[in-house]
mmCIF file with all atom_site columns, C-alpha atoms and ligand atoms in Angstrom:
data_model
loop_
_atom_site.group_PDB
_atom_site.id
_atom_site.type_symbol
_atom_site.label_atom_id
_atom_site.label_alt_id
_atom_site.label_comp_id
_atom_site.label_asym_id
_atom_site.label_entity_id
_atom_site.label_seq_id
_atom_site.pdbx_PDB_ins_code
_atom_site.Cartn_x
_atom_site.Cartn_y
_atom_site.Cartn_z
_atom_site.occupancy
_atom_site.B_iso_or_equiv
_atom_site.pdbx_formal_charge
_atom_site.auth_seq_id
_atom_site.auth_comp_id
_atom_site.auth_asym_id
_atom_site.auth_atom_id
_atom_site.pdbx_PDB_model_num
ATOM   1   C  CA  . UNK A 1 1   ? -2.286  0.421   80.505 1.00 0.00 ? 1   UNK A CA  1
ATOM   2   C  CA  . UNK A 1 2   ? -1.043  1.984   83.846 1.00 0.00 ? 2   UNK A CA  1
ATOM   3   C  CA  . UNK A 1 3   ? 0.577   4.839   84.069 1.00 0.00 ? 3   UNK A CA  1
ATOM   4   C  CA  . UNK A 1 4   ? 2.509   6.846   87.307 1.00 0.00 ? 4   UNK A CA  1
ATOM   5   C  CA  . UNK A 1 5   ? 2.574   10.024  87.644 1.00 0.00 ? 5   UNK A CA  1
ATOM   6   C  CA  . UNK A 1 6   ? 5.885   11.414  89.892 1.00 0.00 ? 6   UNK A CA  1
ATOM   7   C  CA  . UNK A 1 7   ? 4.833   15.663  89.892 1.00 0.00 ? 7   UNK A CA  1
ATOM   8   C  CA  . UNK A 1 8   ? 4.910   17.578  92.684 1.00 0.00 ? 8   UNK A CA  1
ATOM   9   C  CA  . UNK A 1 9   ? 2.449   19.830  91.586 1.00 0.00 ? 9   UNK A CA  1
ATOM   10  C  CA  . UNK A 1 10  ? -0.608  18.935  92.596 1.00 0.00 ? 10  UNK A CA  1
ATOM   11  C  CA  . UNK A 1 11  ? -2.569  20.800  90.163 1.00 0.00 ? 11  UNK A CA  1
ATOM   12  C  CA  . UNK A 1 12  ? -1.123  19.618  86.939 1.00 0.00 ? 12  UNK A CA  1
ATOM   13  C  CA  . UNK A 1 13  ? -0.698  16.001  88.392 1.00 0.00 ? 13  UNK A CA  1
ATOM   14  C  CA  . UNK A 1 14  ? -4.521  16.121  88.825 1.00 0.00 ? 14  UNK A CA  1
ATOM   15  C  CA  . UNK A 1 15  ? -5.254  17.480  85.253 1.00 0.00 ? 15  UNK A CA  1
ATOM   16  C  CA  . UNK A 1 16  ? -2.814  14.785  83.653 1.00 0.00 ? 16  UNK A CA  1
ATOM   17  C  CA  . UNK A 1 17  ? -4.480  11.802  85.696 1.00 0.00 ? 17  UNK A CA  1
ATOM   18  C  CA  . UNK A 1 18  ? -7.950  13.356  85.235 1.00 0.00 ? 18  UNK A CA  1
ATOM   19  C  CA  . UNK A 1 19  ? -7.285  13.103  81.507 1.00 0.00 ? 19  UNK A CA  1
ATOM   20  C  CA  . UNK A 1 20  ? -5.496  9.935   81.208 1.00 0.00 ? 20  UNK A CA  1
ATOM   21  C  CA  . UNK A 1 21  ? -7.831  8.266   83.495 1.00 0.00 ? 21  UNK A CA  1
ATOM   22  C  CA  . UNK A 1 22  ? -10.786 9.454   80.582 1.00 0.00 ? 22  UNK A CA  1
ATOM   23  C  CA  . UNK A 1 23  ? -8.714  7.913   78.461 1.00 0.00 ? 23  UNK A CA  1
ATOM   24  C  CA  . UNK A 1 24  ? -9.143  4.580   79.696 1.00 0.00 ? 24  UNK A CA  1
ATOM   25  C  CA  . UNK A 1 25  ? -5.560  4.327   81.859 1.00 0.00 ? 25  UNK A CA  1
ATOM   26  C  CA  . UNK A 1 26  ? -4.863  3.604   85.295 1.00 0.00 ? 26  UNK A CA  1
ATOM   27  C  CA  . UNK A 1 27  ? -3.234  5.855   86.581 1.00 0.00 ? 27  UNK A CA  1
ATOM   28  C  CA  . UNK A 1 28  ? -1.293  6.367   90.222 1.00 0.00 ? 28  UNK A CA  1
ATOM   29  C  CA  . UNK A 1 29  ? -0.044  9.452   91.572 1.00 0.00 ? 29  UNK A CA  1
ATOM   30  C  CA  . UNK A 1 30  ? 3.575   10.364  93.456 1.00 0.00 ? 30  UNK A CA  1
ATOM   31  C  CA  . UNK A 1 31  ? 4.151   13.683  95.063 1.00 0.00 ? 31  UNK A CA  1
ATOM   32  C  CA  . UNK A 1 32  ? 8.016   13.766  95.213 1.00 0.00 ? 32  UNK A CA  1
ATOM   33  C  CA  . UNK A 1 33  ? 10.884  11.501  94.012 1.00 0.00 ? 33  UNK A CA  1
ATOM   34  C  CA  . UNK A 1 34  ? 11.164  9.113   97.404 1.00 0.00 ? 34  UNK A CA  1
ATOM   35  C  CA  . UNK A 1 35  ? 7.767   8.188   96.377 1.00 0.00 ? 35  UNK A CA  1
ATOM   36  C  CA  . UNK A 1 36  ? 8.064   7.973   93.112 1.00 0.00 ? 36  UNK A CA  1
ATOM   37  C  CA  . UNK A 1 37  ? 10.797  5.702   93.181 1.00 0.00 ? 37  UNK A CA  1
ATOM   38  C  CA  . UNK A 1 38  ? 9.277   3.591   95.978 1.00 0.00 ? 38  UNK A CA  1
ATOM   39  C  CA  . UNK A 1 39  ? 5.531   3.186   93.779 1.00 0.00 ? 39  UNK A CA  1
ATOM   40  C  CA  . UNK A 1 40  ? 8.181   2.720   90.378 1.00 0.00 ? 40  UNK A CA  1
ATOM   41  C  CA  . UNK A 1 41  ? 10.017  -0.466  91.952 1.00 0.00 ? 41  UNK A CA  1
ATOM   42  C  CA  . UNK A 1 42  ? 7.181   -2.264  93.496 1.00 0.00 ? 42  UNK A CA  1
ATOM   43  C  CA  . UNK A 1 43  ? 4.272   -1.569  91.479 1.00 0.00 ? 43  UNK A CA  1
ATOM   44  C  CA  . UNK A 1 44  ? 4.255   -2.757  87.476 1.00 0.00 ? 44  UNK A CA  1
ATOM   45  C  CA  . UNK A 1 45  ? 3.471   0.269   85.117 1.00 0.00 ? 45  UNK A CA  1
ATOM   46  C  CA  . UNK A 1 46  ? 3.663   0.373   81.404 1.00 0.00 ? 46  UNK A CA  1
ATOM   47  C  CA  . UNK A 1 47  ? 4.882   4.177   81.463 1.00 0.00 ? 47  UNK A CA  1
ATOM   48  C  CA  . UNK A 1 48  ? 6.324   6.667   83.867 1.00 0.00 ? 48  UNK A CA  1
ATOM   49  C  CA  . UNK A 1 49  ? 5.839   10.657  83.830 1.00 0.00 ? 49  UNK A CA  1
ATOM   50  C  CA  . UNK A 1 50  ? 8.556   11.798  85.541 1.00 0.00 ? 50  UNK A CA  1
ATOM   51  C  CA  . UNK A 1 51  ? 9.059   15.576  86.365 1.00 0.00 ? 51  UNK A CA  1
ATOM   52  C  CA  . UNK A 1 52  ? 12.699  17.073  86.637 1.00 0.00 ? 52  UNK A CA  1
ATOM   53  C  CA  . UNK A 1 53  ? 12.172  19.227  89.979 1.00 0.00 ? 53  UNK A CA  1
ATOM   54  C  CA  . UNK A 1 54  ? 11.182  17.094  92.680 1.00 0.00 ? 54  UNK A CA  1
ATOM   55  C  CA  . UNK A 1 55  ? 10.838  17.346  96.368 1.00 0.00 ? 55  UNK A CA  1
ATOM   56  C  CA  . UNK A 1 56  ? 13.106  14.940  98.129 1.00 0.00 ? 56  UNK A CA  1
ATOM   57  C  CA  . UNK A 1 57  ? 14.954  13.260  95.348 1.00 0.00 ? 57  UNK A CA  1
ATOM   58  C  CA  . UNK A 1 58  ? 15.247  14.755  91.857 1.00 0.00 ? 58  UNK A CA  1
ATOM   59  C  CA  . UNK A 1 59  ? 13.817  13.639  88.424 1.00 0.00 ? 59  UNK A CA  1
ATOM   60  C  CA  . UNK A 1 60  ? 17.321  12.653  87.091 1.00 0.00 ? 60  UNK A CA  1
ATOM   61  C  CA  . UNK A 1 61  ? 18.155  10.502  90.285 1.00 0.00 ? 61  UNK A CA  1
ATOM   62  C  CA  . UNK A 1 62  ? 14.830  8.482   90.298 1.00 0.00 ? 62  UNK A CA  1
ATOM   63  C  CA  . UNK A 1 63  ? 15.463  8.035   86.531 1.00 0.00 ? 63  UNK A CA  1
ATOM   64  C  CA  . UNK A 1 64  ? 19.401  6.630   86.863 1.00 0.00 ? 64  UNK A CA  1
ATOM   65  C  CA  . UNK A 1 65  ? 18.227  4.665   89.924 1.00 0.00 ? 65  UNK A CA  1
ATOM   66  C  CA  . UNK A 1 66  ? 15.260  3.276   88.443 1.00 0.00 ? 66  UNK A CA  1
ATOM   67  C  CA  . UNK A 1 67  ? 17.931  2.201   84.900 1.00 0.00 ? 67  UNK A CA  1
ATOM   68  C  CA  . UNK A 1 68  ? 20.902  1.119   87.425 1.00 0.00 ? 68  UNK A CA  1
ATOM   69  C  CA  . UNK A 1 69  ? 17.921  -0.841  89.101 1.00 0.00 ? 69  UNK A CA  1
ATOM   70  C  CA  . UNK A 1 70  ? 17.103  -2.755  85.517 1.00 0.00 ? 70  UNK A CA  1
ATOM   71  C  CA  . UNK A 1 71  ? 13.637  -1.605  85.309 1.00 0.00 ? 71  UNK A CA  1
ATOM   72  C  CA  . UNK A 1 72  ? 12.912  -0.681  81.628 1.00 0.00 ? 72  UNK A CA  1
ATOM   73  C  CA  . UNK A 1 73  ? 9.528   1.201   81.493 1.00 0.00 ? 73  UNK A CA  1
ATOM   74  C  CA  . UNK A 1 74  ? 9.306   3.927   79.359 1.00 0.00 ? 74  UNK A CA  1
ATOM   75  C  CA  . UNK A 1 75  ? 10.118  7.195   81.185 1.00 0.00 ? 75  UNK A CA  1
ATOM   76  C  CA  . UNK A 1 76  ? 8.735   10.722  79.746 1.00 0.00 ? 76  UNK A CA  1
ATOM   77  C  CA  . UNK A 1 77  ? 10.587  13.532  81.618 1.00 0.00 ? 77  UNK A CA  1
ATOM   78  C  CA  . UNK A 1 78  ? 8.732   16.620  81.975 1.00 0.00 ? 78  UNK A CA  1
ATOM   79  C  CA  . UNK A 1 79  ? 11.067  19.801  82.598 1.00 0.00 ? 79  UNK A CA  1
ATOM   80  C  CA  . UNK A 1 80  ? 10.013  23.310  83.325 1.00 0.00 ? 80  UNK A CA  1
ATOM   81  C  CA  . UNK A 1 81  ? 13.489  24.527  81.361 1.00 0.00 ? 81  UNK A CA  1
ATOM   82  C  CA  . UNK A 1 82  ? 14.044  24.501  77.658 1.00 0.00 ? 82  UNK A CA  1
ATOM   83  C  CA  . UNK A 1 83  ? 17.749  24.491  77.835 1.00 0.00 ? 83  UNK A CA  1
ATOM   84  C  CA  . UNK A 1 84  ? 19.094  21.537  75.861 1.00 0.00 ? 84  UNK A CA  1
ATOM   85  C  CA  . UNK A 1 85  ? 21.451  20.304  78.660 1.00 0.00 ? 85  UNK A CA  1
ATOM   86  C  CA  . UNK A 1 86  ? 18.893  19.158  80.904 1.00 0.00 ? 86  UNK A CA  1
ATOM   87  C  CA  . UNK A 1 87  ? 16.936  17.462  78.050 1.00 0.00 ? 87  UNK A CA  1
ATOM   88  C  CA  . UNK A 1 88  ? 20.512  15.905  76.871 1.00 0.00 ? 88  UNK A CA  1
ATOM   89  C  CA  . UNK A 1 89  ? 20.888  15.125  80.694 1.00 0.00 ? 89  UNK A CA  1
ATOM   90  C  CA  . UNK A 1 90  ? 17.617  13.969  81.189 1.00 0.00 ? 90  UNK A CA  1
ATOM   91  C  CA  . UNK A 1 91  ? 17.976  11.318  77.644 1.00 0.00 ? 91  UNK A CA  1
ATOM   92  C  CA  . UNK A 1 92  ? 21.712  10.254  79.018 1.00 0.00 ? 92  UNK A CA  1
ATOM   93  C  CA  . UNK A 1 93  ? 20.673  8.796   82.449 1.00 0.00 ? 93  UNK A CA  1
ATOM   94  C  CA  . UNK A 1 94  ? 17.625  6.562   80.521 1.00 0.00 ? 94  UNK A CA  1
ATOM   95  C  CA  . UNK A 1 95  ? 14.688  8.450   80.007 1.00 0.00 ? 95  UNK A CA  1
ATOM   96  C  CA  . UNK A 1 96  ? 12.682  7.930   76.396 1.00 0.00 ? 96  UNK A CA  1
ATOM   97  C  CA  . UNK A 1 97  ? 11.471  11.116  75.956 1.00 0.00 ? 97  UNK A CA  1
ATOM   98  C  CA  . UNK A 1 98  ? 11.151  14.736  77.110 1.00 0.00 ? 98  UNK A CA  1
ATOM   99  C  CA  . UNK A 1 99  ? 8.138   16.959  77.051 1.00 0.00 ? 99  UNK A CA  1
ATOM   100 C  CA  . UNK A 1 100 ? 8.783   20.525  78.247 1.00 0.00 ? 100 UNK A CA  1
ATOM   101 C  CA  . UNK A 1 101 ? 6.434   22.592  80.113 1.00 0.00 ? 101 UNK A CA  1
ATOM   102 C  CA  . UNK A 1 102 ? 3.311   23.910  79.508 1.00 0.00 ? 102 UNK A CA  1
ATOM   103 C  CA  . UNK A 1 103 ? 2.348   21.399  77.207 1.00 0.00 ? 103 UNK A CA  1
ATOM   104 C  CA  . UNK A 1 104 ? -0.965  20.580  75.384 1.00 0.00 ? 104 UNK A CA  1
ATOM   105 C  CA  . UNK A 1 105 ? -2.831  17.382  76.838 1.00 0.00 ? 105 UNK A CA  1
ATOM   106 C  CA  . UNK A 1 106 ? -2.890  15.866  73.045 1.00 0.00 ? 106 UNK A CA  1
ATOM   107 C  CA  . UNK A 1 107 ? 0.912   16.335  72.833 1.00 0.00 ? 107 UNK A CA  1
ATOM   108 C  CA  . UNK A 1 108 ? 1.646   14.401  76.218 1.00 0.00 ? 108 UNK A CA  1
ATOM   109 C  CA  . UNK A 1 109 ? -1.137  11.682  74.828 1.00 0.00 ? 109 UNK A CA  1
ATOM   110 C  CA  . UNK A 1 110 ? 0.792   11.590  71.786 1.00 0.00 ? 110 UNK A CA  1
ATOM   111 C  CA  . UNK A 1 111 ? 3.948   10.931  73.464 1.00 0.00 ? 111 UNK A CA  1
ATOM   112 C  CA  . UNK A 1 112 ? 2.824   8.429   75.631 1.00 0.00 ? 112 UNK A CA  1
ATOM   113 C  CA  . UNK A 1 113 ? 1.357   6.466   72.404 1.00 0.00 ? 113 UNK A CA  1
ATOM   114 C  CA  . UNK A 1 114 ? 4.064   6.584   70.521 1.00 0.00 ? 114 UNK A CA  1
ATOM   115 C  CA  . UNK A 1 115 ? 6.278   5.782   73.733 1.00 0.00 ? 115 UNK A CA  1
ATOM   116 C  CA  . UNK A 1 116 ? 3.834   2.434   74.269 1.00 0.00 ? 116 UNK A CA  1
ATOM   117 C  CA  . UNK A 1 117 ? 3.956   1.558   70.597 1.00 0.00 ? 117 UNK A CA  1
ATOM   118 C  CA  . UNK A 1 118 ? 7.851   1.359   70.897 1.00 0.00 ? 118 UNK A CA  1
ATOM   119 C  CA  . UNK A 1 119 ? 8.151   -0.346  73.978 1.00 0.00 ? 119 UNK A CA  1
ATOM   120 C  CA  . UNK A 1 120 ? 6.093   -3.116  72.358 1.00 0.00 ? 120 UNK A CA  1
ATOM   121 C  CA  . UNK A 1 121 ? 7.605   -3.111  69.306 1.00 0.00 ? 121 UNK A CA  1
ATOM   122 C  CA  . UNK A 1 122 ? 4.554   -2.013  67.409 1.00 0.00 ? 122 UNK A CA  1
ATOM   123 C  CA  . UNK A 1 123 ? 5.047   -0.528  63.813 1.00 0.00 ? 123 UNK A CA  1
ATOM   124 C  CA  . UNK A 1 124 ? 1.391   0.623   63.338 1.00 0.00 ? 124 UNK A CA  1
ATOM   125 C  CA  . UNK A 1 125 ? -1.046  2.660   65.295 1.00 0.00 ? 125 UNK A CA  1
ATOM   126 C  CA  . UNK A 1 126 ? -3.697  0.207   64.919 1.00 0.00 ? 126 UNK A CA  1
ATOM   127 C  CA  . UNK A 1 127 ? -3.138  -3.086  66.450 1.00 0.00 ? 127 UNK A CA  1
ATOM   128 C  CA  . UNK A 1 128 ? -4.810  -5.998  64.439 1.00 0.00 ? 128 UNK A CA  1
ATOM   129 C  CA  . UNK A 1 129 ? -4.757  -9.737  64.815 1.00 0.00 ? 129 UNK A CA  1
ATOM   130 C  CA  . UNK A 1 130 ? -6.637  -11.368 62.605 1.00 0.00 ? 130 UNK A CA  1
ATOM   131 C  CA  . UNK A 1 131 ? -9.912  -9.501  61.995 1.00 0.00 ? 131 UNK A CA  1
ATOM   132 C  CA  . UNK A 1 132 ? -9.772  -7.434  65.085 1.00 0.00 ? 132 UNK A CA  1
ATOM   133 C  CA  . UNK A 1 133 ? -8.653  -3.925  65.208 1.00 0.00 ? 133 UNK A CA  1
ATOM   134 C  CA  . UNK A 1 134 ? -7.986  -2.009  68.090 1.00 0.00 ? 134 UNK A CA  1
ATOM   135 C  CA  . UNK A 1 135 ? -7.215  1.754   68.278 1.00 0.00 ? 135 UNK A CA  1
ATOM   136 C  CA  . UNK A 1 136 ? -5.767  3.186   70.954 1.00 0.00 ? 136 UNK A CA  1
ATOM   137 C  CA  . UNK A 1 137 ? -5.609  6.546   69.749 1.00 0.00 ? 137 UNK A CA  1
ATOM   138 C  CA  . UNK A 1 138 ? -9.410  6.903   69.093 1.00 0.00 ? 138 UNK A CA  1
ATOM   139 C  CA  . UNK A 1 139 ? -10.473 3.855   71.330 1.00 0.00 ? 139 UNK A CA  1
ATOM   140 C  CA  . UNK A 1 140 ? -12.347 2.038   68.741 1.00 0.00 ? 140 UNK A CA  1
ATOM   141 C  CA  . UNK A 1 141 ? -12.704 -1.494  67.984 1.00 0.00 ? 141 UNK A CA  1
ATOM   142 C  CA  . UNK A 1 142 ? -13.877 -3.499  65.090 1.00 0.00 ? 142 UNK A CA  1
ATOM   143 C  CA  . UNK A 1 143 ? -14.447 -7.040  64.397 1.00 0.00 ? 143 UNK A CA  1
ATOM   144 C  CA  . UNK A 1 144 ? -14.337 -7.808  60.172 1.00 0.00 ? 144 UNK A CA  1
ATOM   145 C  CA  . UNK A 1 145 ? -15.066 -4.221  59.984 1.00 0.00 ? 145 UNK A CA  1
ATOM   146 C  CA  . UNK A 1 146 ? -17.495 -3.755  62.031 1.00 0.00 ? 146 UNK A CA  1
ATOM   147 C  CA  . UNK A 1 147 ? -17.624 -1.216  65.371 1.00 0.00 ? 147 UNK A CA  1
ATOM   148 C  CA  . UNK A 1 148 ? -17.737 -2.810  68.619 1.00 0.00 ? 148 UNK A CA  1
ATOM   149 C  CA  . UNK A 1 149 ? -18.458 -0.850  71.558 1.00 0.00 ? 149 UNK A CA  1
ATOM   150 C  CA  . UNK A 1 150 ? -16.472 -1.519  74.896 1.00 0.00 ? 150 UNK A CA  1
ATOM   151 C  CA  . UNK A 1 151 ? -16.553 0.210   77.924 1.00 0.00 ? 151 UNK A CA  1
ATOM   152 C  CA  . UNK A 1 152 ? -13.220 1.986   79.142 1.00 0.00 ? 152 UNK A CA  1
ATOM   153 C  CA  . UNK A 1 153 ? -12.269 -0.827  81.908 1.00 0.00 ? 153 UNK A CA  1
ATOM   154 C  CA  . UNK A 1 154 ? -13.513 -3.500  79.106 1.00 0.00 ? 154 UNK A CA  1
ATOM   155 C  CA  . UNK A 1 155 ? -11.285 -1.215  76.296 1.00 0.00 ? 155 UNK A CA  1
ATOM   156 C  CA  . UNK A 1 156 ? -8.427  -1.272  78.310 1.00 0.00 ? 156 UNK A CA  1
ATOM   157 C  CA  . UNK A 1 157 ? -7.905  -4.939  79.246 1.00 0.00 ? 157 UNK A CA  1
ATOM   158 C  CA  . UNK A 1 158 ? -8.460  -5.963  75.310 1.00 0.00 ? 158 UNK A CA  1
ATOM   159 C  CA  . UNK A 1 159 ? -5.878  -3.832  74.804 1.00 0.00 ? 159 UNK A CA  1
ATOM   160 C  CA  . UNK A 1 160 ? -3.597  -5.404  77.050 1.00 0.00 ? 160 UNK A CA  1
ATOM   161 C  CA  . UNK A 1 161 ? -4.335  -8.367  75.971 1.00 0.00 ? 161 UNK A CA  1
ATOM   162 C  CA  . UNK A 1 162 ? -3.548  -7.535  72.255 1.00 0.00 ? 162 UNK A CA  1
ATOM   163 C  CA  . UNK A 1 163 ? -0.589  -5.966  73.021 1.00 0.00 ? 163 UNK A CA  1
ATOM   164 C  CA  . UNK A 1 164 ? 0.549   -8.923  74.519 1.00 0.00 ? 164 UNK A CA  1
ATOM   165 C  CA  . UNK A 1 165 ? -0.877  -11.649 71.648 1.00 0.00 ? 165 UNK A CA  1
ATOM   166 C  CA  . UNK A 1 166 ? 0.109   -15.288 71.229 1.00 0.00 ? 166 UNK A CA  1
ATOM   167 C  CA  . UNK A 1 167 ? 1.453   -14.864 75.461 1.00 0.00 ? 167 UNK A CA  1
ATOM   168 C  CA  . UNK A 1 168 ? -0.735  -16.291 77.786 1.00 0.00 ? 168 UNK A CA  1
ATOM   169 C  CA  . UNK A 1 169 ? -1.837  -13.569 80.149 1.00 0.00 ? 169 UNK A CA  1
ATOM   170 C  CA  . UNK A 1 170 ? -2.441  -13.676 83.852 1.00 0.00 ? 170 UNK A CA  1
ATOM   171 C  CA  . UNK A 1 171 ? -5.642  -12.498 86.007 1.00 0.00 ? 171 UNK A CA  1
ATOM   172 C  CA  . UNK A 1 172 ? -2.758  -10.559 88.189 1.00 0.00 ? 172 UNK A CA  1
ATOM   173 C  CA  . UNK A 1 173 ? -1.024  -8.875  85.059 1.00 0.00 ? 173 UNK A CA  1
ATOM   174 C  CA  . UNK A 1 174 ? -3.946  -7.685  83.573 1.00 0.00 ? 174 UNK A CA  1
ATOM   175 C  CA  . UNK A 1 175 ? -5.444  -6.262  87.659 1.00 0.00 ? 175 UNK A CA  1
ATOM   176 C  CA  . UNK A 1 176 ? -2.067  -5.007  87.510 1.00 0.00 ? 176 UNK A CA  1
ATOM   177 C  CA  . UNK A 1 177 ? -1.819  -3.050  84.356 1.00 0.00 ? 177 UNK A CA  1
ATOM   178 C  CA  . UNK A 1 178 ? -5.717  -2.036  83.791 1.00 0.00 ? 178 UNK A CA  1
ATOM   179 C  CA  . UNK A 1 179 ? -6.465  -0.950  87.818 1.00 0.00 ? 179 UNK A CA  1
ATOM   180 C  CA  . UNK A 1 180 ? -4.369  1.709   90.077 1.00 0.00 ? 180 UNK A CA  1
ATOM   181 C  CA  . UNK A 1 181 ? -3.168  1.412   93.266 1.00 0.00 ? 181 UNK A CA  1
ATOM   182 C  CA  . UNK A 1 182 ? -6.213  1.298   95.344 1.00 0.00 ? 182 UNK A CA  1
ATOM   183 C  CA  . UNK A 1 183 ? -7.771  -1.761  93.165 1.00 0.00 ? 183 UNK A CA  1
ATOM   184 C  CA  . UNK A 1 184 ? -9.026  -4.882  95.598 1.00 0.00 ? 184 UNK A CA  1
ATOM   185 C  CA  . UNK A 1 185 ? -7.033  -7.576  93.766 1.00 0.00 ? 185 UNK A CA  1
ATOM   186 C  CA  . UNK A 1 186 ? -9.095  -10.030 95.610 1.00 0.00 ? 186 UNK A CA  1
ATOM   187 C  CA  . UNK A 1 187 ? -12.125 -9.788  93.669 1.00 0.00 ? 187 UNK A CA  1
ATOM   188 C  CA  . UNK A 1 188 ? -13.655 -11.663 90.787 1.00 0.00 ? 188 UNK A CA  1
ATOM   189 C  CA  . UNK A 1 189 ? -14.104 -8.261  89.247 1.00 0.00 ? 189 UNK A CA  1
ATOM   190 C  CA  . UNK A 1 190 ? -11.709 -9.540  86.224 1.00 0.00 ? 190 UNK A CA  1
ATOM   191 C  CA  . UNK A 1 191 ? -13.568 -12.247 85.192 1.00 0.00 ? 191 UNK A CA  1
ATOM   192 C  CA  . UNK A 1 192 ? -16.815 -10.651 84.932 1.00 0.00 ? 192 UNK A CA  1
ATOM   193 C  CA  . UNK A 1 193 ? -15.131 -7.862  82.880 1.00 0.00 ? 193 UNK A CA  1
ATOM   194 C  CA  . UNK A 1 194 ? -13.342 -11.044 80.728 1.00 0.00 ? 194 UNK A CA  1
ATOM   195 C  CA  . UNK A 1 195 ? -16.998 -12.580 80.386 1.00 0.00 ? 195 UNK A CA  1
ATOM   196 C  CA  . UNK A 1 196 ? -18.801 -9.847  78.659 1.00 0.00 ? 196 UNK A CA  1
ATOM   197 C  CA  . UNK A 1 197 ? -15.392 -8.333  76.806 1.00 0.00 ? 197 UNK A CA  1
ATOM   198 C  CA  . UNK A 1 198 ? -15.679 -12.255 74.960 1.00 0.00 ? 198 UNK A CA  1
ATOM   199 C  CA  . UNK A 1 199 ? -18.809 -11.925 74.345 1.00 0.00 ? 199 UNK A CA  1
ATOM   200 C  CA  . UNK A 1 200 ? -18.583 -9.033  72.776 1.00 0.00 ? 200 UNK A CA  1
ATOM   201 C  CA  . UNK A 1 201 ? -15.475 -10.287 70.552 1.00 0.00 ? 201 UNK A CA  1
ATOM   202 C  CA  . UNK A 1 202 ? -15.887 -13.596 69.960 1.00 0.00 ? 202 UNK A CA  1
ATOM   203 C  CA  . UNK A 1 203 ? -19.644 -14.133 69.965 1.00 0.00 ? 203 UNK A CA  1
ATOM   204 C  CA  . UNK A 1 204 ? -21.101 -14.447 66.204 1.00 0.00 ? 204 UNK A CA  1
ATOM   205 C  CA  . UNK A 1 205 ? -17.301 -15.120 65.259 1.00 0.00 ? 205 UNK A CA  1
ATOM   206 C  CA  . UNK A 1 206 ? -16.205 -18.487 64.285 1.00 0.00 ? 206 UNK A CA  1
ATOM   207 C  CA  . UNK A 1 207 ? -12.519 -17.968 65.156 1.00 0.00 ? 207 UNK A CA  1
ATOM   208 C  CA  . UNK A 1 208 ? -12.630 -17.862 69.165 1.00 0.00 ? 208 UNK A CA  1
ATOM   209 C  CA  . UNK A 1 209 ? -9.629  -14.781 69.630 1.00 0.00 ? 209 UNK A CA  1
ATOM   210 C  CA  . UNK A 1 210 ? -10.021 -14.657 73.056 1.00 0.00 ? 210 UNK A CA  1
ATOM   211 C  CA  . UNK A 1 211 ? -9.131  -17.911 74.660 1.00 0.00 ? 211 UNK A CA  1
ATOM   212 C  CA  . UNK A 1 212 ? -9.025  -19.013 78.577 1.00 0.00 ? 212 UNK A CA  1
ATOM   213 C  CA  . UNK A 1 213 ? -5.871  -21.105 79.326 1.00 0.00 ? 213 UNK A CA  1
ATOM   214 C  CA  . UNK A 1 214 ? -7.399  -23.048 82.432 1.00 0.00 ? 214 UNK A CA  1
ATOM   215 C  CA  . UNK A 1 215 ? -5.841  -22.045 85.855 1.00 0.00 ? 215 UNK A CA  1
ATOM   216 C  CA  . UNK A 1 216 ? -3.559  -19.927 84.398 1.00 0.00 ? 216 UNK A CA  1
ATOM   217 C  CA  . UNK A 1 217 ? -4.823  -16.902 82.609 1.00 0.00 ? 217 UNK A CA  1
ATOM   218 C  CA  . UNK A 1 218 ? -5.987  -15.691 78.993 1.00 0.00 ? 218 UNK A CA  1
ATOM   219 C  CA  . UNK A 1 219 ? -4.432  -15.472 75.730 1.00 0.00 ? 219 UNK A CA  1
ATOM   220 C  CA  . UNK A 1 220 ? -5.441  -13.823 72.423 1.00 0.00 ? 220 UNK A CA  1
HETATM 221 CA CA1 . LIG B 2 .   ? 8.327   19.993  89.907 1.00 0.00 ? 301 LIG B CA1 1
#
C-alpha cells in the first residue's frame, strides 16, 4: 500500500514515513499543499495524510480540490487544534478521518487500517481467501494454518493482491502501489519479487492462489 505524506514539518513527516515505511508501505513525502496536490493527482496512493496548516495552499483546499477533482482516496487530516469546527470543517470538504496532534504512532497505524479496510470494503481485519490469511495489522501470513514468512516488499504486494481478489492485477498497479516515487518502473524487479512470493504460497498447495494472466498481469 502507498501512502503520501503532505506535512510541512519535516521532523514529524520523517518519523511518520520512517514508521510506515517499517511497516511495509511506500510511502512519498510533500512539504506544502502545491505539492501535495500536484504528487495527489498524478501519482496513485491508497491513503493520504494530510495536515491542516500548510505552506502555500492549506489542508482544507487540497482536500476540496482533490474531492471536486473526483479522486476518492482516503484522506486522514491531521490538525494541531482540537476545536471541533475545524474537525467538522475538515469531515465537510471530504476527508475520512481526523487525527489531532501529538498523536501516538499506533493510533495513526490504527487509523490508517481501519481507513484501508473501509475503502475496500473489508468487514474483518484478517483478509482470507480460501486457506490464506493475511494480517495486516501484525504482518503475518498463513497457508491452512500454517506461518509463512515474507519479506516486507514480498508482504506488501500479496497484500495488494488480496485486497484486490478475483481482479486481474497489473505489473504497473502493483509498482505503483507497493514502490514510492523514486522506484525505476522499468525493471523486472516485480517479477522476481512475484516468483519467489508464489513459491512461497502456492508451492506444496494443490489449489494454485496466485495465478499469472499472460501479458496482462496477476490475479489471486
Ligand atoms: Ca503544518
Amino acid at each position: 500500500m502507498r501512502i503520501l505524506i503532505v506535512e510541512d514539518e519535516h521532523r514529524l513527516s520523517n518519523v511518520v514515513k520512517k514508521g510506515l515505511v517499517e511497516e511495509g508501505f511506500a510511502v512519498d513525502q510533500a512539504f506544502d499543499g502545491e505539492e501535495g496536490l500536484y504528487l495527489a493527482e498524478s501519482e496513485s496512493y491508497d491513503l493520504i495524510i494530510l495536515d491542516l496548516m500548510l505552506p502555500k495552499i492549506d489542508g482544507l483546499k487540497v482536500c476540496r480540490e482533490l474531492r471536486s477533482k473526483k479522486i476518492k482516496t482516503p484522506i486522514l487530516m491531521l490538525t494541531a487544534k482540537t476545536r471541533l469546527e475545524d474537525k467538522v470543517k475538515g469531515l465537510e470538504v471530504g476527508a475520512d478521518d481526523y487525527l489531532a496532534k501529538p498523536f501516538a504512532f499506533a493510533e495513526l497505524k490504527a487509523r490508517i487500517q481501519a481507513l484501508l479496510r473501509r475503502s475496500h470494503n473489508e468487514a474483518e481485519p484478517v483478509l482470507k481467501i480460501d486457506d490464506l490469511e493475511v494480517d495486516p495489522l501484525k504482518h503475518t501470513v498463513k497457508r491452512a494454518g500454517a506461518s509463512i514468512t515474507l519479506t516486507p516488499k514480498e508482504f506488501a504486494i500479496l497484500e495488494f493482491l488480496v485486497r484486490h481478489k478475483d481482479e486481474v492485477v497489473t505489473r504497473t498497479q502493483i509498482t505503483e502501489h507497493v514502490w514510492d516515487y523514486n522506484f525505476d518502473a522499468l525493471s523486472n524487479v516485480v517479477d522476481v519479487f512475484i516468483a519467489t512470493l508464489r513459491k512461497k504460497i502456492n508451492d506444496s498447495f494443490k489449489k494454485k492462489l496466485i495465478n499469472t494472466i499472460h501479458g496482462v498481469g496477476y490475479k489471486v
